Amino acid sequence: MANIRDIAKQADVSVTTVSRVINEHPYVSKEKRQRVHAAMAELGYLRNQQALTLSTGRTQRFVVVLPYMDHPYYGLFVNGLAKAALVKGYRLVMWQTEYKLDQERQALDLLRHREVDGAILLSHAMSFEELETYRSFGPISVATVGAPETISSVHVDHYAAFATGLQVLKQGGYEDIGIVLSRQSSPSSIARQRAYFDEVASARERWVWTGYLTSEDGIRLAAEFLQRKERPRALFLSSDYVALGFLGEMHRRGVRIPEDVAILGFDGHPISQAFGLATMHAPHEEIGRALFDVTFDEMDGGAVRTQSLTVTYFPGMTL
Amino acid sequence: MANIRDIAKQADVSVTTVSRVINEHPYVSKEKRQRVHAAMAELGYLRNQQALTLSTGRTQRFVVVLPYMDHPYYGLFVNGLAKAALVKGYRLVMWQTEYKLDQERQALDLLRHREVDGAILLSHAMSFEELETYRSFGPISVATVGAPETISSVHVDHYAAFATGLQVLKQGGYEDIGIVLSRQSSPSSIARQRAYFDEVASARERWVWTGYLTSEDGIRLAAEFLQRKERPRALFLSSDYVALGFLGEMHRRGVRIPEDVAILGFDGHPISQAFGLATMHAPHEEIGRALFDVTFDEMDGGAVRTQSLTVTYFPGMTL
DNA sequence: GTACATTCTGAAACGCGTTTCAGAGCAAGC
DNA sequence: GCTTGCTCTGAAACGCGTTTCAGAATGTAC
C-alpha cells in the first residue's frame, strides 16, 4: 500500500506537492504534476480515507438512528436519506435501537467520539433534554415533533394530518370513529390524539387503541376489536401496516370492509394500493431527503431549521 | 477536546502510560493509574475514534451493499446484520446501488480506501470476476449463489427451495404451474428456472414471468396474467410482495384465489400472514447474521465459507 | 553476591494526509 | 533599477492513539 510519501520519493518531489496534486491545487508546475500522476499510477496509489479524516476532522458520515431496520416504514425515510447522501458523497451508518435508551446513547456517542459528523434520528425514546446534551458534539436532526430550537426537525404535522384524515372520515358520513396509535407516549401519538379529541364529537378514551406498530399488531387488533360490544363505525390507523394486518384478518373472519367497519390508514406504502386501502400519504422519502440536507447544512454553519410537511389523502375502497 | 497528550500532562505521566491505562494494560502502577483516571475525568477525555482507526488499521465498519433501501425484503437481512454487528461492536455503512455498476464500484472502493474492513453484498449486478478483484482489499461476503471460492457466501439454496415449493403445488393437485421471477439474469432466477423445468412436466417458457420485484409489479402482473388466453392454474412467485400485489389486484378484479388461480409466495414476510398467503419462508434474518459473522471471522484470518440454508413451507389459504 | 526475571516507565516512531510558513524564482509596473 | 506580486516548492508541524524499544527499579533464585 503506497502512501503519499512513497509517491513523493518516486516522483522526486515533496509530500506537499503530492498533496497539492491530489487536491488539484493550482500552484504545481505541469512537469511535476505529471511526474506525480505517473508515480501514483505506477505504485497504484489509493488515498487513505482514515488519514484524511483524522487530518480534516471530517468523517463524511452521519449516523442514522432508528428503532427497527425491518419495518418498511423506516425504509421510506432511509431511501430519501440515501439519495441525498449520495449527492454529497456522504455515508450513512445505521444504528438499530429497538427504542432502547442505551442503544440510542451508544449511537450518539459516535458523535461525541467524532466517528460521525452528525446524527439523524428517525424515531427515539430519549427525551429532548437528554438529546440536547449531545448537541455540542455536532448537528442533530429528528423526524419527530417537539424538538427544541437547538435541534433541527423535519416532520409530518401530525395534528393537521390527523385532523384532515378525521375530516375525510366525517365527510364520508362516519360519526363514531376510533383511532389506533403506535407508542402511547410518543409526541406524534399525543398530537394525533389531541386532533382526535378536538375533531370528533363522539371521541372517547376507550376508542383509542395504542401500542400497534406492525401488521402482526393489526391482526391482533382485529381480534380485540371484535371482542368489544360497542364499536366505532370507522377506524383511523396511524400505520398502513397495522391497517393491512387488520384488513386481512377481518377479511378472513368474514367481516365486511367498509360495510361493517371502515378503515383509513397512514403513511402511503406502495403495498396499500394493492389492497385498495384508503390512506393518508405522508412524504417520508422527502422528509429523509430534507433531514439529510438540513444536517449537512448545519455542519457548515447553517441555521437550525424546523420544517413541517403535510400529508395528502389517497382514496381507496376501505371507506 | 482534550487528547491523550493533555491527559499525560495533567497527570504528569507519559502518553504511553495514558494509552496503557485506556487499554487496561497491567503494567501500570496503581498510583499512576488513578492519576490518569482523575485527569481523564477532569478534562472530560473522549477517545478519538479516527486516530484509533488510523493507528490500528481497523475501522470497525463493514459496508452493506444493497439495491433498494425501501424494499422490505432487504430489511429482513439488515435486521440480522444489525443484531450481529451490535454484538461485535461493529458499525454498518449502508450503500444503496439500484443495481448500478458504478454505485457498486463506489461501495467496494470504500474497501480499497480502507474506509471499511469488509463488504457484504445482499444483491449485486457486478460479475463475480470483477468482484474478486476487490478481494485483496478485505473480506467480501455475498447473499447470492455462485460465488467463487475466494468469496464467502450465505444464501438460500434457490434450486432446492423452488423444487420444494413446486412439489408443494404438485401435491396440492396443480399441474399447470407458472413462475414469476425477479431479475431475469440473476443467479437465483437461473437456479429457480432450472428447478422449474426439472420439476414440472408442463413447464413452458411462456409461463415464466421475469422482472417482478415489488407489490406494484404484482398489480401489473395481474393485468398481464388475465390478458393471456391460456393460463396456468397456479403461480409460484419468488417474492411475497409481488404475490401480495397480485393477490390484492386479483381480488379487486373479482378473480377468486385459489379457485381460479392458486398462488405461492416466497420470503415469509410477516405481512403475508395477514392475507393468508401460502409462502416459502426463507431464513433471511439468519442469513444476515451469518453473513456478518463470516465476514468478521474472515477478517481475523478465518476461512472463506459457503453456507446454504433451506426454506420451509408456510401454508396459507391461497392454494 | 551474582544472575535472571518481572514490573513499571517514557521517548520516539508509526500510521498518513493536510496545512502553515518561509523562501526562491520570475514577471510586471513605475 | 527597484518594488510588488504571483507562481512554485518543500520542511515541518499537526491531528491523535498505539507500539516498539530501551532502560530503570525491584524481586527471586542459587
XYZ file of C-alpha atoms (C1' of nucleotides) in Angstrom:
698
model
C 0.000 0.000 0.000
C 1.824 3.021 -1.263
C 1.342 6.173 0.721
C 1.827 9.801 -0.103
C 5.490 9.709 0.959
C 6.250 6.807 -1.345
C 4.753 8.777 -4.201
C 6.827 11.808 -3.260
C 10.008 9.762 -3.306
C 9.156 8.069 -6.574
C 8.325 11.367 -8.283
C 11.221 13.137 -6.561
C 9.051 15.878 -5.110
C 7.885 16.768 -1.623
C 4.816 15.281 0.034
C 3.322 18.742 -0.042
C 3.470 18.739 -3.803
C 1.852 15.333 -3.953
C -0.909 16.532 -1.667
C -1.364 19.560 -3.884
C -1.686 17.392 -6.964
C -4.259 15.210 -5.243
C -6.281 18.213 -4.186
C -5.895 19.963 -7.516
C -4.183 22.946 -6.105
C -3.189 25.255 -8.993
C 0.343 26.060 -7.862
C 2.091 22.987 -9.199
C 4.162 23.045 -12.375
C 2.901 20.955 -15.232
C 6.012 18.846 -15.200
C 5.857 17.884 -11.520
C 2.162 17.290 -11.776
C 2.808 14.747 -14.488
C 5.593 13.099 -12.529
C 3.285 12.733 -9.548
C 0.489 11.312 -11.664
C 2.894 8.842 -13.197
C 4.166 7.772 -9.775
C 0.628 7.341 -8.458
C -0.303 5.203 -11.423
C 2.852 3.139 -11.164
C 2.534 2.414 -7.453
C -1.238 2.092 -7.528
C -1.754 4.822 -5.000
C -5.002 4.902 -3.035
C -5.721 7.722 -0.673
C -6.214 6.509 2.883
C -9.579 7.772 3.966
C -8.725 7.333 7.637
C -5.756 9.628 7.464
C -7.817 12.144 5.556
C -10.487 12.019 8.206
C -8.031 12.426 11.035
C -6.419 15.316 9.293
C -9.515 17.220 8.235
C -11.646 16.357 11.232
C -14.494 15.428 8.909
C -15.681 11.849 8.723
C -18.151 12.285 5.855
C -20.547 10.123 7.788
C -23.831 10.594 9.596
C -25.343 8.102 11.961
C -28.983 7.262 11.323
C -30.800 6.175 14.442
C -33.960 4.139 14.086
C -35.755 1.543 16.194
C -36.301 -1.248 13.653
C -34.474 -1.936 10.442
C -37.072 -4.411 9.256
C -40.092 -2.177 9.465
C -40.862 -0.902 5.966
C -41.871 2.441 7.439
C -38.242 3.373 8.029
C -37.261 2.168 4.585
C -39.153 5.107 3.125
C -37.095 7.624 5.088
C -33.823 5.824 4.574
C -34.386 5.773 0.855
C -34.600 9.558 0.864
C -31.603 9.834 3.152
C -29.539 7.547 0.929
C -30.316 9.525 -2.180
C -29.358 12.807 -0.575
C -26.224 11.313 0.976
C -25.090 10.033 -2.385
C -25.215 13.505 -3.876
C -22.966 14.889 -1.158
C -20.627 11.900 -1.033
C -21.692 11.075 2.495
C -22.029 7.662 4.097
C -24.832 6.547 6.386
C -24.084 4.480 9.443
C -27.236 2.710 10.538
C -27.969 2.184 14.197
C -30.864 -0.017 15.287
C -32.100 0.815 18.771
C -35.353 -1.052 19.372
C -36.216 2.060 21.394
C -33.631 1.112 23.998
C -32.105 4.129 25.667
C -28.649 2.633 25.964
C -28.642 1.920 22.250
C -29.628 5.482 21.484
C -26.863 6.693 23.752
C -24.353 4.453 22.029
C -25.400 5.867 18.690
C -24.986 9.425 19.909
C -21.634 8.546 21.405
C -20.447 8.089 17.831
C -20.935 11.821 17.586
C -19.039 12.503 20.780
C -16.159 10.330 19.698
C -16.061 12.046 16.322
C -16.873 8.878 14.457
C -19.601 10.698 12.565
C -20.237 14.326 11.698
C -23.892 14.365 12.652
C -26.853 12.337 13.840
C -30.274 11.852 12.308
C -32.935 10.282 14.489
C -35.999 8.907 12.755
C -37.659 7.920 15.987
C -36.377 7.869 19.532
C -37.226 7.089 23.102
C -34.792 9.648 24.520
C -36.090 12.925 25.883
C -35.188 16.085 24.034
C -33.464 17.351 27.175
C -31.030 14.475 27.089
C -30.699 14.662 23.334
C -29.704 18.288 23.640
C -26.699 17.358 25.775
C -25.165 15.812 22.674
C -25.802 18.864 20.556
C -22.392 20.432 21.233
C -20.705 17.493 19.506
C -22.392 18.048 16.175
C -25.645 18.702 14.350
C -28.618 16.590 15.339
C -31.831 16.318 13.374
C -35.001 14.446 14.120
C -38.078 13.334 12.224
C -40.166 13.757 15.350
C -42.169 16.692 16.618
C -41.476 18.847 19.645
C -37.748 19.405 19.174
C -36.179 22.359 20.996
C -34.685 25.164 18.944
C -31.170 23.736 19.001
C -32.256 20.618 17.153
C -33.427 20.588 13.555
C -36.619 18.808 12.749
C -38.352 17.757 9.574
C -41.606 16.033 10.254
C -45.186 15.489 9.363
C -47.561 17.854 11.068
C -49.290 15.046 12.869
C -52.006 17.184 14.332
C -53.012 18.611 10.967
C -52.604 15.250 9.276
C -54.874 13.555 11.728
C -57.365 16.376 11.638
C -57.501 16.088 7.855
C -57.934 12.339 7.986
C -60.712 12.636 10.519
C -62.442 15.217 8.353
C -62.270 12.817 5.423
C -63.972 10.193 7.561
C -66.599 12.640 8.777
C -67.329 13.742 5.250
C -67.728 10.080 4.384
C -70.598 10.030 6.848
C -68.817 8.328 9.694
C -69.519 9.682 13.123
C -68.303 7.034 15.502
C -64.589 6.937 14.808
C -61.851 5.135 16.691
C -58.110 5.670 16.344
C -55.198 3.285 16.513
C -51.821 4.653 17.545
C -48.301 3.354 17.864
C -46.357 4.096 21.031
C -48.609 5.616 23.632
C -46.377 8.383 24.880
C -44.645 9.444 21.689
C -45.072 13.102 20.722
C -46.734 12.122 17.465
C -49.280 9.941 19.230
C -50.049 12.755 21.611
C -50.592 15.208 18.757
C -52.768 12.690 16.951
C -54.897 12.039 19.973
C -55.278 15.751 20.521
C -56.572 16.148 16.969
C -58.959 13.279 17.599
C -60.491 14.835 20.683
C -60.671 18.234 19.018
C -62.153 16.982 15.805
C -64.553 14.200 16.653
C -67.566 14.886 18.787
C -68.084 11.254 19.680
C -64.409 10.795 20.548
C -63.985 8.617 23.563
C -60.961 7.455 25.507
C -61.868 3.812 25.074
C -61.848 4.072 21.313
C -58.186 4.876 21.333
C -56.017 1.834 20.798
C -52.304 2.254 21.479
C -49.300 0.040 21.024
C -49.825 -1.059 17.413
C -46.862 -0.905 15.079
C -46.754 -3.883 12.759
C -49.039 -5.970 10.580
C -48.982 -8.611 13.305
C -50.298 -5.991 15.693
C -53.014 -5.337 13.129
C -54.048 -8.999 13.212
C -54.168 -8.880 16.993
C -56.170 -5.680 16.829
C -58.849 -7.340 14.710
C -59.480 -9.915 17.414
C -59.514 -7.287 20.133
C -61.768 -5.034 18.121
C -64.353 -7.740 17.561
C -64.450 -8.631 21.229
C -65.783 -5.195 22.088
C -69.505 -4.977 22.475
C -69.721 -1.402 21.337
C -67.561 -0.500 18.389
C -66.883 2.558 16.259
C -68.044 2.528 12.657
C -64.661 3.626 11.354
C -61.041 3.238 12.384
C -58.237 5.634 11.610
C -54.976 3.728 11.983
C -51.680 5.551 12.228
C -49.843 2.952 10.171
C -50.664 1.253 6.894
C -49.095 -1.966 8.077
C -51.346 -2.157 11.089
C -54.267 -1.303 8.820
C -53.319 -4.049 6.354
C -52.934 -6.624 9.091
C -56.337 -5.591 10.395
C -57.857 -5.639 6.918
C -56.574 -9.093 6.088
C -57.649 -10.599 9.368
C -61.103 -9.018 9.207
C -61.481 -10.400 5.756
C -60.532 -13.855 6.926
C -63.139 -13.580 9.670
C -65.783 -12.598 7.153
C -66.195 -9.051 8.386
C -67.028 -6.675 5.539
C -64.960 -3.575 4.954
C -66.125 -0.852 4.713
C -69.711 -2.004 5.344
C -69.100 -3.277 8.859
C -66.138 -1.118 9.665
C -64.395 1.449 7.512
C -60.661 1.948 7.776
C -58.236 4.686 6.904
C -54.510 4.094 7.040
C -51.492 6.317 7.318
C -48.118 6.504 5.535
C -48.931 5.623 1.939
C -46.897 2.465 1.495
C -46.968 1.110 -2.067
C -48.439 -2.174 -0.853
C -51.528 -0.363 0.436
C -52.501 0.408 -3.109
C -52.739 -3.278 -3.939
C -55.429 -3.755 -1.328
C -57.281 -0.553 -2.058
C -56.522 0.799 1.387
C -57.590 4.400 1.792
C -54.697 6.156 3.422
C -53.050 9.434 4.257
C -49.935 9.647 2.169
C -47.034 11.161 4.106
C -43.913 12.386 2.282
C -41.488 10.197 4.211
C -38.911 9.961 1.452
C -38.996 13.719 1.092
C -38.501 14.042 4.834
C -35.474 11.761 4.633
C -34.005 13.928 1.931
C -34.659 17.132 3.845
C -33.266 15.669 7.066
C -30.019 14.899 5.345
C -29.787 18.325 3.799
C -30.536 20.211 6.981
C -27.971 18.195 8.910
C -25.424 18.746 6.201
C -26.053 22.479 6.047
C -25.890 22.824 9.795
C -22.465 21.238 9.792
C -21.293 24.101 7.590
C -22.696 26.687 9.944
C -26.220 26.640 8.577
C -29.093 27.501 10.859
C -31.183 25.043 12.805
C -34.429 24.567 10.912
C -37.841 23.190 11.657
C -39.885 22.055 8.738
C -43.372 20.678 8.851
C -44.755 18.788 5.876
C -48.326 17.981 5.063
C -49.964 14.730 4.070
C -52.395 14.040 1.263
C -55.445 11.841 1.233
C -55.210 8.802 -1.049
C -58.661 7.367 -1.630
C -59.322 3.648 -1.525
C -62.099 1.112 -1.177
C -61.935 0.738 2.574
C -64.200 3.649 3.421
C -11.424 18.405 23.250
C -8.718 17.003 25.407
C -6.432 14.475 23.784
C -4.173 11.841 25.174
C -1.262 14.256 25.463
C -3.304 16.699 27.518
C -4.156 13.886 29.882
C -0.496 12.907 30.106
C 0.495 16.430 31.030
C -2.301 16.813 33.550
C -1.482 13.509 35.239
C 2.259 14.115 34.893
C 2.922 10.824 33.124
C 3.861 9.888 29.575
C 1.357 9.380 26.770
C 2.379 5.754 26.746
C 1.160 5.362 30.285
C -2.113 7.025 29.434
C -2.540 4.689 26.480
C -1.807 1.764 28.749
C -4.433 2.865 31.228
C -7.007 3.239 28.460
C -6.243 -0.212 27.129
C -6.046 -1.772 30.571
C -2.502 -2.897 30.224
C -1.415 -4.498 33.530
C 1.996 -2.815 33.864
C 0.879 0.487 35.319
C 1.245 1.290 38.992
C -1.919 1.815 40.943
C -0.989 5.354 41.762
C -0.390 6.495 38.166
C -3.467 4.673 37.032
C -5.521 6.692 39.469
C -3.858 9.943 38.447
C -4.673 9.200 34.820
C -8.272 8.337 35.597
C -8.609 11.540 37.574
C -7.161 13.588 34.725
C -9.482 11.952 32.205
C -12.477 12.670 34.370
C -11.413 16.249 34.976
C -10.774 17.088 31.330
C -13.688 15.041 30.034
C -11.496 12.913 27.839
C -13.052 11.132 24.871
C -11.003 8.804 22.779
C -10.832 9.912 19.164
C -12.073 7.037 17.106
C -10.427 8.392 13.963
C -6.988 8.357 15.455
C -7.599 4.893 16.801
C -8.635 3.704 13.392
C -5.644 5.248 11.686
C -3.348 3.733 14.225
C -4.778 0.235 14.366
C -5.775 -0.013 10.732
C -9.189 -1.297 11.768
C -12.259 0.787 11.057
C -14.779 -1.410 12.873
C -17.094 -0.911 9.954
C -18.496 -3.043 7.157
C -20.229 -1.696 4.105
C -23.553 -3.308 3.286
C -24.382 -3.149 -0.408
C -27.980 -3.497 -1.477
C -30.071 -2.267 -4.394
C -33.054 -0.733 -2.598
C -33.337 0.506 0.929
C -37.092 0.736 0.797
C -37.828 -2.815 -0.232
C -38.859 -4.737 2.894
C -37.027 -7.781 1.582
C -33.676 -6.248 2.478
C -34.944 -5.156 5.844
C -35.050 -8.791 6.892
C -31.362 -9.283 6.143
C -30.309 -5.966 7.576
C -32.078 -6.729 10.801
C -29.938 -9.838 11.206
C -26.821 -7.951 10.210
C -27.529 -5.199 12.703
C -28.021 -7.612 15.553
C -24.771 -9.429 14.830
C -22.878 -6.164 14.341
C -24.057 -4.890 17.698
C -22.593 -7.894 19.475
C -19.164 -7.279 17.967
C -19.268 -3.507 18.302
C -19.251 -3.034 14.553
C -20.973 -0.355 12.517
C -22.808 -0.873 9.251
C -22.432 1.594 6.427
C -25.345 1.224 4.051
C -24.874 1.661 0.324
C -27.860 1.791 -1.988
C -26.965 0.848 -5.552
C -30.191 0.428 -7.525
C -28.205 -2.304 -9.308
C -25.995 0.342 -10.894
C -22.493 -0.895 -11.504
C -20.827 2.417 -10.728
C -22.608 2.508 -7.381
C -21.446 -0.995 -6.583
C -17.910 0.002 -7.513
C -18.100 3.064 -5.306
C -19.199 0.894 -2.423
C -16.320 -1.503 -2.944
C -13.920 1.398 -3.230
C -14.652 2.020 0.444
C -12.841 -1.258 0.977
C -9.929 -0.249 -1.206
C -9.585 3.067 0.554
C -9.699 1.357 3.903
C -12.844 3.125 4.962
C -14.361 -0.195 5.934
C -12.937 -3.546 6.993
C -15.168 -5.660 4.798
C -18.065 -5.695 2.364
C -21.344 -7.572 2.487
C -23.393 -7.661 -0.697
C -27.028 -8.653 -0.370
C -27.629 -8.466 -4.084
C -25.475 -7.206 -6.905
C -25.277 -6.643 -10.621
C -21.495 -6.993 -10.710
C -19.954 -10.195 -12.026
C -18.077 -12.385 -9.595
C -14.938 -11.934 -11.698
C -14.971 -8.204 -11.112
C -15.993 -8.632 -7.503
C -12.970 -10.854 -6.959
C -10.629 -8.042 -7.962
C -11.593 -6.287 -4.741
C -10.951 -9.347 -2.635
C -7.355 -8.430 -1.834
C -8.538 -5.324 -0.006
C -10.599 -7.209 2.539
C -13.177 -9.916 3.137
C -16.207 -9.916 0.882
C -19.372 -11.895 1.507
C -22.490 -12.235 -0.569
C -26.037 -13.460 -0.071
C -26.129 -14.651 -3.663
C -25.327 -18.018 -5.190
C -22.438 -18.892 -7.454
C -19.625 -17.148 -5.607
C -16.056 -18.300 -6.346
C -14.044 -19.870 -3.565
C -12.399 -16.607 -2.528
C -15.717 -15.047 -1.607
C -17.869 -16.192 1.290
C -21.493 -16.818 0.648
C -24.513 -17.446 2.826
C -27.624 -17.966 0.812
C -30.823 -19.803 0.261
C -30.465 -22.884 -1.884
C -32.743 -21.469 -4.524
C -32.850 -24.602 -6.601
C -33.920 -26.773 -3.670
C -36.267 -24.096 -2.380
C -38.036 -23.821 -5.692
C -38.122 -27.560 -6.154
C -39.755 -27.889 -2.734
C -42.271 -25.183 -3.498
C -43.163 -26.769 -6.794
C -43.612 -30.115 -5.099
C -45.986 -28.499 -2.624
C -48.022 -27.189 -5.542
C -47.983 -30.526 -7.315
C -49.095 -32.302 -4.175
C -51.922 -29.785 -3.990
C -53.093 -31.143 -7.303
C -51.815 -28.348 -9.504
C -50.257 -29.415 -12.749
C -50.128 -26.289 -14.847
C -47.819 -24.070 -12.890
C -46.260 -20.739 -13.838
C -43.404 -18.961 -12.119
C -42.711 -15.296 -11.517
C -39.114 -14.214 -11.069
C -37.280 -11.022 -10.245
C -34.307 -10.028 -12.384
C -34.072 -12.258 -15.387
C -30.349 -12.939 -15.411
C -29.633 -13.129 -11.694
C -28.080 -16.405 -10.490
C -31.019 -17.034 -8.193
C -33.507 -16.619 -11.024
C -31.497 -19.007 -13.162
C -31.449 -21.635 -10.414
C -35.152 -21.186 -9.859
C -35.981 -21.567 -13.500
C -33.818 -24.650 -13.678
C -35.768 -26.199 -10.811
C -38.976 -25.291 -12.624
C -38.007 -27.057 -15.838
C -36.685 -30.055 -13.932
C -39.657 -30.371 -11.663
C -42.745 -29.512 -13.674
C -43.695 -31.603 -16.682
C -45.932 -28.934 -18.123
C -43.276 -26.240 -17.617
C -43.194 -23.858 -20.530
C -41.044 -20.880 -21.370
C -44.059 -18.616 -21.766
C -45.249 -19.314 -18.253
C -42.155 -17.746 -16.845
C -42.619 -14.095 -15.953
C -39.475 -12.118 -15.170
C -38.855 -8.608 -13.932
C -41.203 -8.536 -10.944
C -39.832 -7.175 -7.682
C -42.403 -5.061 -5.880
C -46.068 -5.071 -4.968
C -46.630 -2.622 -7.815
C -45.121 -5.168 -10.153
C -47.585 -7.642 -8.699
C -50.504 -5.381 -9.598
C -49.148 -5.050 -13.116
C -48.703 -8.809 -13.289
C -52.381 -9.380 -12.509
C -53.404 -7.392 -15.573
C -50.854 -9.128 -17.752
C -51.828 -12.510 -16.430
C -55.504 -12.019 -17.185
C -54.786 -10.926 -20.736
C -53.359 -14.314 -21.567
C -55.736 -16.688 -23.250
C -54.134 -19.776 -21.821
C -53.139 -19.562 -18.203
C -51.562 -21.819 -15.603
C -53.693 -22.961 -12.699
C -51.097 -21.956 -10.142
C -48.389 -19.335 -9.831
C -45.232 -19.622 -7.807
C -43.924 -16.107 -7.183
C -40.391 -15.517 -5.998
C -41.401 -12.631 -3.764
C -44.192 -12.209 -1.243
C -44.597 -8.581 -2.167
C -45.223 -9.406 -5.799
C -47.612 -12.111 -4.649
C -49.478 -9.708 -2.371
C -49.774 -7.094 -5.115
C -51.100 -9.791 -7.393
C -53.465 -11.125 -4.749
C -54.910 -7.715 -3.944
C -55.425 -6.769 -7.554
C -56.977 -10.124 -8.460
C -59.338 -9.699 -5.575
C -60.301 -6.261 -6.764
C -60.998 -7.705 -10.196
C -63.203 -10.402 -8.719
C -60.919 -13.261 -9.545
C -61.104 -15.999 -6.930
C -57.971 -17.279 -5.248
C -57.244 -20.162 -5.091
C -60.264 -21.323 -7.123
C -59.317 -19.509 -10.326
C -55.628 -19.328 -9.714
C -53.620 -20.578 -6.764
C -50.560 -18.673 -5.598
C -47.497 -19.479 -3.566
C -45.169 -16.743 -2.416
C -41.580 -16.646 -1.295
C -39.715 -14.983 1.625
C -42.124 -15.258 4.514
C -42.731 -11.589 5.282
C -44.888 -11.012 8.365
C -47.476 -9.165 6.280
C -48.114 -12.290 4.205
C -49.620 -13.942 7.225
C -52.320 -11.288 7.437
C -53.581 -12.196 3.978
C -53.212 -15.921 4.393
C -50.626 -16.087 1.652
C -49.066 -19.523 1.344
C -45.356 -18.931 1.117
C -41.908 -20.429 1.356
C -40.312 -18.995 4.438
C -36.640 -18.179 3.888
C -34.337 -17.505 6.869
C -33.235 -14.072 5.699
C -32.549 -12.683 9.141
C -30.472 -15.739 9.914
C -28.567 -15.217 6.675
C -27.863 -11.626 7.674
C -26.487 -12.781 10.976
C -24.329 -15.460 9.373
C -23.057 -13.049 6.728
C -21.830 -10.705 9.387
C -20.154 -13.467 11.336
C -18.400 -14.996 8.360
C -17.104 -11.600 7.258
C -15.932 -10.860 10.746
C -14.175 -14.192 11.138
C -12.504 -13.887 7.773
C -11.029 -10.571 8.814
C -9.255 -12.407 11.627
C -7.858 -14.996 9.275
C -10.875 -17.259 9.259
C -11.569 -19.375 6.217
C -13.854 -18.428 3.357
C -17.132 -20.273 3.870
C -20.117 -21.146 1.774
C -23.312 -21.848 3.591
C -26.590 -22.865 2.044
C -29.778 -22.586 4.049
C -33.113 -24.221 3.406
C -36.591 -22.773 3.325
C -39.760 -24.057 4.941
C -43.257 -24.157 3.593
C -45.734 -21.918 5.389
C -49.269 -22.938 4.494
C -51.945 -20.405 3.691
C -55.319 -20.018 2.043
C -54.071 -19.156 -1.404
C -53.593 -22.698 -2.646
C 26.774 -11.672 45.908
C 25.612 -12.551 41.193
C 22.224 -13.801 37.632
C 17.904 -13.549 35.859
C 13.086 -12.404 35.746
C 9.382 -9.324 36.415
C 7.261 -4.895 36.852
C 6.977 -0.330 35.522
C 8.054 3.879 32.666
C 8.677 7.001 28.846
C 10.930 8.675 24.363
C 10.367 8.091 19.809
C 8.499 6.212 15.766
C 4.469 4.987 13.276
C 0.020 5.230 10.595
C -0.877 9.142 6.541
C -2.728 13.232 4.523
C -3.256 18.427 5.179
C -1.824 22.907 6.290
C 1.156 26.562 7.606
C 5.075 29.110 6.801
C 9.164 30.574 4.787
C 11.567 31.245 0.792
C 13.073 31.139 -4.098
C 12.365 32.483 -8.860
C 10.385 35.364 -12.167
C 7.443 38.852 -14.414
C 5.036 43.216 -14.448
C 4.730 48.153 -13.083
C 6.736 52.590 -12.260
C 16.772 49.644 -11.145
C 13.588 48.704 -7.571
C 9.281 47.302 -5.691
C 5.359 44.476 -5.733
C 3.021 40.371 -6.605
C 2.391 35.993 -8.388
C 3.921 31.167 -9.118
C 6.039 27.323 -7.373
C 8.361 24.375 -3.805
C 9.339 21.842 0.356
C 10.370 21.361 5.504
C 7.981 20.907 9.466
C 4.079 20.737 12.345
C -0.414 18.911 13.088
C -4.389 15.649 14.030
C -4.091 11.548 17.962
C -3.674 6.933 19.696
C -0.628 2.651 19.553
C 3.506 0.126 19.579
C 8.312 -0.750 19.837
C 12.358 -0.441 22.268
C 15.440 0.683 25.723
C 16.133 1.205 30.369
C 15.307 1.567 35.360
C 13.722 -0.480 39.545
C 12.531 -4.227 42.276
C 12.165 -9.060 43.432
C 13.592 -14.017 43.396
C 16.811 -17.861 42.913
C 21.027 -20.128 43.616
